[in-house]
Short mmCIF file of C-alpha atoms in Angstrom, two decimals:
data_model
loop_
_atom_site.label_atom_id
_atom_site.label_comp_id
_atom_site.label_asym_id
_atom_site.label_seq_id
_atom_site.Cartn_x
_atom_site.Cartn_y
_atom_site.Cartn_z
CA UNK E 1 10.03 11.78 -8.60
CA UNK E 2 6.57 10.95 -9.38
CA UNK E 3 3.63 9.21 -7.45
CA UNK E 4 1.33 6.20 -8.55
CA UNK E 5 -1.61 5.40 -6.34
CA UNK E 6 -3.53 2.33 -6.31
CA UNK E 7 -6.80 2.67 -6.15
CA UNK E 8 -8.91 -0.33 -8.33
CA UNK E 9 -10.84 -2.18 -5.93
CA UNK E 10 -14.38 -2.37 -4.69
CA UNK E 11 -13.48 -2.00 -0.88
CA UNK E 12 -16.86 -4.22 0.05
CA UNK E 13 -16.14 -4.02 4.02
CA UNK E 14 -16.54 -0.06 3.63
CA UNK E 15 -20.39 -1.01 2.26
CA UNK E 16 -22.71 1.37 2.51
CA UNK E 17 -20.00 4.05 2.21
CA UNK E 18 -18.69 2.52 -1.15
CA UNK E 19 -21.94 1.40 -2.52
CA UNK E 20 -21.73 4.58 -5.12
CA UNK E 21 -18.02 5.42 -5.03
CA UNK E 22 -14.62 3.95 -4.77
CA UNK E 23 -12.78 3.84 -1.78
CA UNK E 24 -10.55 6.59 -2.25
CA UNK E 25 -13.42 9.36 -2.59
CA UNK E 26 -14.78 7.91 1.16
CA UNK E 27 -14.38 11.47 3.27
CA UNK E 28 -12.22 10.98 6.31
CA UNK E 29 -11.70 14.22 8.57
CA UNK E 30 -13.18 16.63 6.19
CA UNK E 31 -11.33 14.95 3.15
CA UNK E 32 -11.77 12.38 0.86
CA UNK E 33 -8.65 9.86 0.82
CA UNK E 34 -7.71 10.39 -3.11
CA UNK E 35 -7.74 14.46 -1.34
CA UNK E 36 -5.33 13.74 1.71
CA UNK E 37 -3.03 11.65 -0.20
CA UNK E 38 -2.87 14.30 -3.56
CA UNK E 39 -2.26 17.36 -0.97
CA UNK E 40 0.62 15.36 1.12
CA UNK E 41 2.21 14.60 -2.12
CA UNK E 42 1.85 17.99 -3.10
CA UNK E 43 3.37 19.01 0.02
CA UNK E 44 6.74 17.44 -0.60
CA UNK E 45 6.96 18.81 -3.81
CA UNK E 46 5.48 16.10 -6.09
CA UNK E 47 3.21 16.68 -8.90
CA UNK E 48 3.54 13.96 -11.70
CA UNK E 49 0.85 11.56 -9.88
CA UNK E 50 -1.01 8.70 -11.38
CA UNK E 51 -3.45 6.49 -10.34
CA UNK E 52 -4.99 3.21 -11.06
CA UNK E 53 -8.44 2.93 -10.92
CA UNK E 54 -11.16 0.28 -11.80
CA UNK E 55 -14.33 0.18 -9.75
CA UNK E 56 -15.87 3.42 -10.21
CA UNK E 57 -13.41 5.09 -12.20
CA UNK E 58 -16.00 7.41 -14.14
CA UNK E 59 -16.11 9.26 -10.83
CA UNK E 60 -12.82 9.88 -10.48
CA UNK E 61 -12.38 12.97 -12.20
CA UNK E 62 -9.17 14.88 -10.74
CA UNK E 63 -7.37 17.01 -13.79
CA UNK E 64 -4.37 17.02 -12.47
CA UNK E 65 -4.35 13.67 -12.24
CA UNK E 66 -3.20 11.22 -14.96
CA UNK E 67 -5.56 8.39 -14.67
CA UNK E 68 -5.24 4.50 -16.11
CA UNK E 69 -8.16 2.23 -15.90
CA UNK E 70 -8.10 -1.56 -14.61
CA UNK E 71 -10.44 -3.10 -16.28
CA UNK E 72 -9.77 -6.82 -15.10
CA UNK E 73 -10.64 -4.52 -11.22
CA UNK E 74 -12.36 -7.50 -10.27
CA UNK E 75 -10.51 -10.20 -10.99
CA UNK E 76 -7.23 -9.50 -10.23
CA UNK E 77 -5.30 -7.60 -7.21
CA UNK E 78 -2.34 -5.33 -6.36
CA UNK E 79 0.44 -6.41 -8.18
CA UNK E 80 -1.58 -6.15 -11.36
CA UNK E 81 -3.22 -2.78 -11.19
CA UNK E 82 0.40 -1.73 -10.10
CA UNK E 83 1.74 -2.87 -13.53
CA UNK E 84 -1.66 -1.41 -15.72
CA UNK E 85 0.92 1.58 -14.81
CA UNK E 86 4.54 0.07 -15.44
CA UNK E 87 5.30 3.01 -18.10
CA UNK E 88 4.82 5.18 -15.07
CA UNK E 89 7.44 3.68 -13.04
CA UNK E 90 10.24 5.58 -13.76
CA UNK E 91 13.97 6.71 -11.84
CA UNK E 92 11.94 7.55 -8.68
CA UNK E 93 8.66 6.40 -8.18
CA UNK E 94 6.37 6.04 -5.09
CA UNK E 95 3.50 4.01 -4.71
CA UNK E 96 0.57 4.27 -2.59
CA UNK E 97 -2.39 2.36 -1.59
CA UNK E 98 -5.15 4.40 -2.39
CA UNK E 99 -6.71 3.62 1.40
CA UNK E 100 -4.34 4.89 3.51
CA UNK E 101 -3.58 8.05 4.87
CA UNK E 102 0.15 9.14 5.52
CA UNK E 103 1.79 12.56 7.16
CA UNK E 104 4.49 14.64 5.50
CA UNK E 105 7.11 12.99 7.82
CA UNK E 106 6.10 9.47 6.69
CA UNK E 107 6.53 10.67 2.71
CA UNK E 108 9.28 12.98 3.77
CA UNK E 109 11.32 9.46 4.92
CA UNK E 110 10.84 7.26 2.31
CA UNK E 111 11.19 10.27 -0.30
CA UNK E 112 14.90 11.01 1.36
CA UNK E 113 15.67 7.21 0.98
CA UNK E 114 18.66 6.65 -1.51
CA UNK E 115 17.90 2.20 -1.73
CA UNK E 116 16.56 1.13 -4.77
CA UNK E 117 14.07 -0.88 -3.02
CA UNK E 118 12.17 0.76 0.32
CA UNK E 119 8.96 0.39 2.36
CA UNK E 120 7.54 2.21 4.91
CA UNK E 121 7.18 -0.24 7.99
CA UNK E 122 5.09 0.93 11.14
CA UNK E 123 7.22 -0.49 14.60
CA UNK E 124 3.78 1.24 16.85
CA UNK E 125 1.65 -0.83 14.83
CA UNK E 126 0.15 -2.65 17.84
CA UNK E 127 -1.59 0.01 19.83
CA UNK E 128 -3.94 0.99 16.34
CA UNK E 129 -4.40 -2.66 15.86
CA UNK E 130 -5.59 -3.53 19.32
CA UNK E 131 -8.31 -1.28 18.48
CA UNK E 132 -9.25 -2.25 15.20
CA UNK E 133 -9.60 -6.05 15.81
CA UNK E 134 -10.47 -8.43 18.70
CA UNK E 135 -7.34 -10.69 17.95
CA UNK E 136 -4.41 -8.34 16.57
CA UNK E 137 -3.32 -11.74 15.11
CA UNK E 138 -6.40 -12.18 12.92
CA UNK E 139 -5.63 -9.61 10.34
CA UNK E 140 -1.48 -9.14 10.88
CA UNK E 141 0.90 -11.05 8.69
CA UNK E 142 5.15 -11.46 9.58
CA UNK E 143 7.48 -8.33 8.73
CA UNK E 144 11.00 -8.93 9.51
CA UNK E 145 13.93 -7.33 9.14
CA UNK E 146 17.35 -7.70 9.60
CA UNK E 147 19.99 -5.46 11.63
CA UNK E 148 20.63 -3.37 8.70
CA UNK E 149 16.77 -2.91 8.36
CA UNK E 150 17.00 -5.36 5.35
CA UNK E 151 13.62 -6.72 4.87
CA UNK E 152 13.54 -10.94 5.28
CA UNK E 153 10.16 -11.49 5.20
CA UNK E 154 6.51 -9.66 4.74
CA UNK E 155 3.15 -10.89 4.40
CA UNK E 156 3.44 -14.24 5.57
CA UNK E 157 0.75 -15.64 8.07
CA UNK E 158 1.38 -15.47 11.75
CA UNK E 159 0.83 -17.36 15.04
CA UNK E 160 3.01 -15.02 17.35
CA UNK E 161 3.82 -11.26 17.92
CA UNK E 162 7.39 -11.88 17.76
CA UNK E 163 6.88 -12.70 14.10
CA UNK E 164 5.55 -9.06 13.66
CA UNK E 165 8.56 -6.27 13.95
CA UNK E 166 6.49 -3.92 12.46
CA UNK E 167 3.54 -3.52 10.34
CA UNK E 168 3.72 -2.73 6.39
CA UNK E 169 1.63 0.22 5.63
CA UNK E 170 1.06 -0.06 1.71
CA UNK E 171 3.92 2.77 0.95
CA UNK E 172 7.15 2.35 -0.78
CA UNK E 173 9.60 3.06 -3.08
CA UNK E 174 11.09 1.85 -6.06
CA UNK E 175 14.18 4.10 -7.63
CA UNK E 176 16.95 3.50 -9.92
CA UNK E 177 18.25 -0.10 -10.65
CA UNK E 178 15.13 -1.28 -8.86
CA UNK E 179 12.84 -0.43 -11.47
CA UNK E 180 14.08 -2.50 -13.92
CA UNK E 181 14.63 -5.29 -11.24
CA UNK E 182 10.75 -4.97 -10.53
CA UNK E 183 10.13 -4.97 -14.15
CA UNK E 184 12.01 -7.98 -14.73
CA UNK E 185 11.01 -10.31 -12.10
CA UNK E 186 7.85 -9.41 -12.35
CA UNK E 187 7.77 -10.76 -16.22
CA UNK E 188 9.84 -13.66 -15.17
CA UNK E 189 7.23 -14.79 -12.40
CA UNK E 190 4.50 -14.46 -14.94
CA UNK E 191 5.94 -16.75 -17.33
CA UNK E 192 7.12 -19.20 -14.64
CA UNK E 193 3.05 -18.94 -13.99
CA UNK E 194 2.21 -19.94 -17.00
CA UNK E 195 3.76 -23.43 -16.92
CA UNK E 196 4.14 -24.13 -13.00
CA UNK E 197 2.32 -22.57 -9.85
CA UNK E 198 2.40 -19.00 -9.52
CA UNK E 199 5.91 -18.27 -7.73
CA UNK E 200 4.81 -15.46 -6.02
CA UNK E 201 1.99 -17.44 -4.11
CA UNK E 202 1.56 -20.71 -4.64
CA UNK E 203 -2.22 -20.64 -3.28
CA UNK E 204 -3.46 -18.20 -5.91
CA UNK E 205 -3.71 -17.32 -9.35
CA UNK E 206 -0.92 -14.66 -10.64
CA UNK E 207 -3.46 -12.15 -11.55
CA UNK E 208 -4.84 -12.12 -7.94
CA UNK E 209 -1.66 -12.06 -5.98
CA UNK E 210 -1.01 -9.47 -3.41
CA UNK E 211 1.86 -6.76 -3.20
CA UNK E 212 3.24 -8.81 -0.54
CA UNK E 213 3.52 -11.83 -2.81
CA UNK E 214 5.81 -9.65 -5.05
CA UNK E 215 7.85 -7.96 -2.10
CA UNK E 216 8.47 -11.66 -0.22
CA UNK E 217 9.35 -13.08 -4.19
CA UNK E 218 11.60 -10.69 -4.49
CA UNK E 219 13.25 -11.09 -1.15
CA UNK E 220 13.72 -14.87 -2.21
CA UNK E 221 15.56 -14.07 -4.68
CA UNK E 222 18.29 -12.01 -3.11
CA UNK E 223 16.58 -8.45 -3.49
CA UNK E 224 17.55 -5.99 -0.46
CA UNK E 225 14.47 -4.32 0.56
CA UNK E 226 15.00 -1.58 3.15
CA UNK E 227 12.49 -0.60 5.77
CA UNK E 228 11.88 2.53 6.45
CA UNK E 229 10.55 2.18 10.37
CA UNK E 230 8.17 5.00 11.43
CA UNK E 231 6.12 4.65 14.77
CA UNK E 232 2.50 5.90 13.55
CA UNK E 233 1.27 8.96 11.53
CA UNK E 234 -0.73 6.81 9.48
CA UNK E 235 -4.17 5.22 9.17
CA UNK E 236 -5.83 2.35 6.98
CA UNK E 237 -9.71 2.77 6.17
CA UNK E 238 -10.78 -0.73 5.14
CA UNK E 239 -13.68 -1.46 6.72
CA UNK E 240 -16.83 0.77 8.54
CA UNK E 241 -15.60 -0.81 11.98
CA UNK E 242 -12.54 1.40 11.10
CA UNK E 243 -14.79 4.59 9.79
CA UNK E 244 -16.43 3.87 12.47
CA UNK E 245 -13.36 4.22 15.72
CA UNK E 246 -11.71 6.71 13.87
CA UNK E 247 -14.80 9.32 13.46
CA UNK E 248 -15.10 8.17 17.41
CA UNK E 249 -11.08 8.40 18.14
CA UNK E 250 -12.05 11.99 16.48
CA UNK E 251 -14.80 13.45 18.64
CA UNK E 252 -13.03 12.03 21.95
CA UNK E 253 -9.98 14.48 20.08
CA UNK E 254 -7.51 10.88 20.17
CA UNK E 255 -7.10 10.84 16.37
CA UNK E 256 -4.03 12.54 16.96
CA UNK E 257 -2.48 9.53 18.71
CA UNK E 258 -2.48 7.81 15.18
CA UNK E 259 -2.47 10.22 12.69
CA UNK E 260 -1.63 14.14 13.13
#
């Protein structure tokens, strides 16, 4: 099993903090992200781990690391830094935002998964979001699922709570047949965006859609995506409000509510 962890972008909203450095070597807790995420990975016993970087990369300078560059970082988005690495997407392969941090539970689940396709969904989503933003609503997008935990929709936009049953937290897991099912539709949706609109969001270019896109696309056409609910043990750092609450969340000693 190996690890790929996304880490290309210019994460503005973290400005000052990412005025010199990527996102991933912001210090959180005595650790820089790229450092939590390499030592939980460790942890459960993986060591092949790539990632993808872009703005910044000179600074990222990890040996035991393999590294591959974006160098279209600023014009494009997820799904495209995520396949600057497709020969690293092998029989069992995890990938990671490169802003998040994640327990050895979380990994621990999603490693243990035997699906083909799987993503780490958060069902206690609420209570960090209520904190982060005035409106929970502003920044959440739909994640349903069905009895069987089969994934029916992600990253749509939302009007109601019921919309949300749980909260995608940029982890998952793509094994076996799924690889080359990931492979494949993602050079079919390419050359369908060539001629028509881009199939996996019909609002943006292809080189600037979102993992979600890619997830929902798939979904559409027939893919079973499992999710693998947790109920917190995570955190996202995407903007200084959030470096901000979670160095506070840390001195009142309530970190450990979210992320232990």
């Amino acid at each position: 099993m190996n690890a790929i962890i996304l880490a290309a972008g210019k994460g503005e909203r973290l400005r000052p903090l990412t005025e010199n450095k990527p996102k991933c070597l912001v210090s959180l807790f005595g650790k820089t992200l790229l450092e939590w995420q390499i030592e939980t990975f460790h942890n459960q016993g993986i060591d092949d781990i790539t990632i993808v970087t872009g703005y910044k990369s000179d600074l990222i300078k990890n040996p035991e690391l393999k590294k591959i560059e974006n160098k279209n970082y600023d014009t494009t988005n997820m799904v495209e830094t995520l396949f600057c690495a497709q020969n690293e997407l092998k029989e069992s392969t995890i990938v990671s935002y490169g802003d998040i941090l994640f327990n050895e539970e979380i990994l621990k689940k999603i490693v243990n998964d035997t699906n083909d396709f799987s993503v780490v969904v958060d069902e206690n989503w609420h209570d960090l979001w209520k904190l982060r933003f005035k409106n929970p609503l502003d920044d959440a997008e739909s994640l349903q699922f069905d009895n069987n935990l089969f994934l029916q929709s992600i990253g749509q936009p939302v009007k109601k709570f019921e919309e949300i049953q749980s909260q995608y937290i940029g982890l998952m897991k793509f094994q076996n047949e799924g690889i080359s099912k990931l492979k494949s539709s993602y050079q079919n949706a390419k050359e369908i965006s060539k001629k028509e609109s881009n199939p996996l969001n019909p609002k943006t270019n292809f080189e600037n859609s979102y993992m979600t896109d890619l997830l929902n696309y798939l979904i559409k056409i027939g893919t079973k995506i499992k999710a693998i609910k947790i109920s917190g043990g995570w955190l996202e750092l995407d903007s200084m409000d959030d470096y901000e609450l979670y160095q506070n969340l840390e001195m009142k000693n309530e970190i450990k509510k979210f992320f232990h």
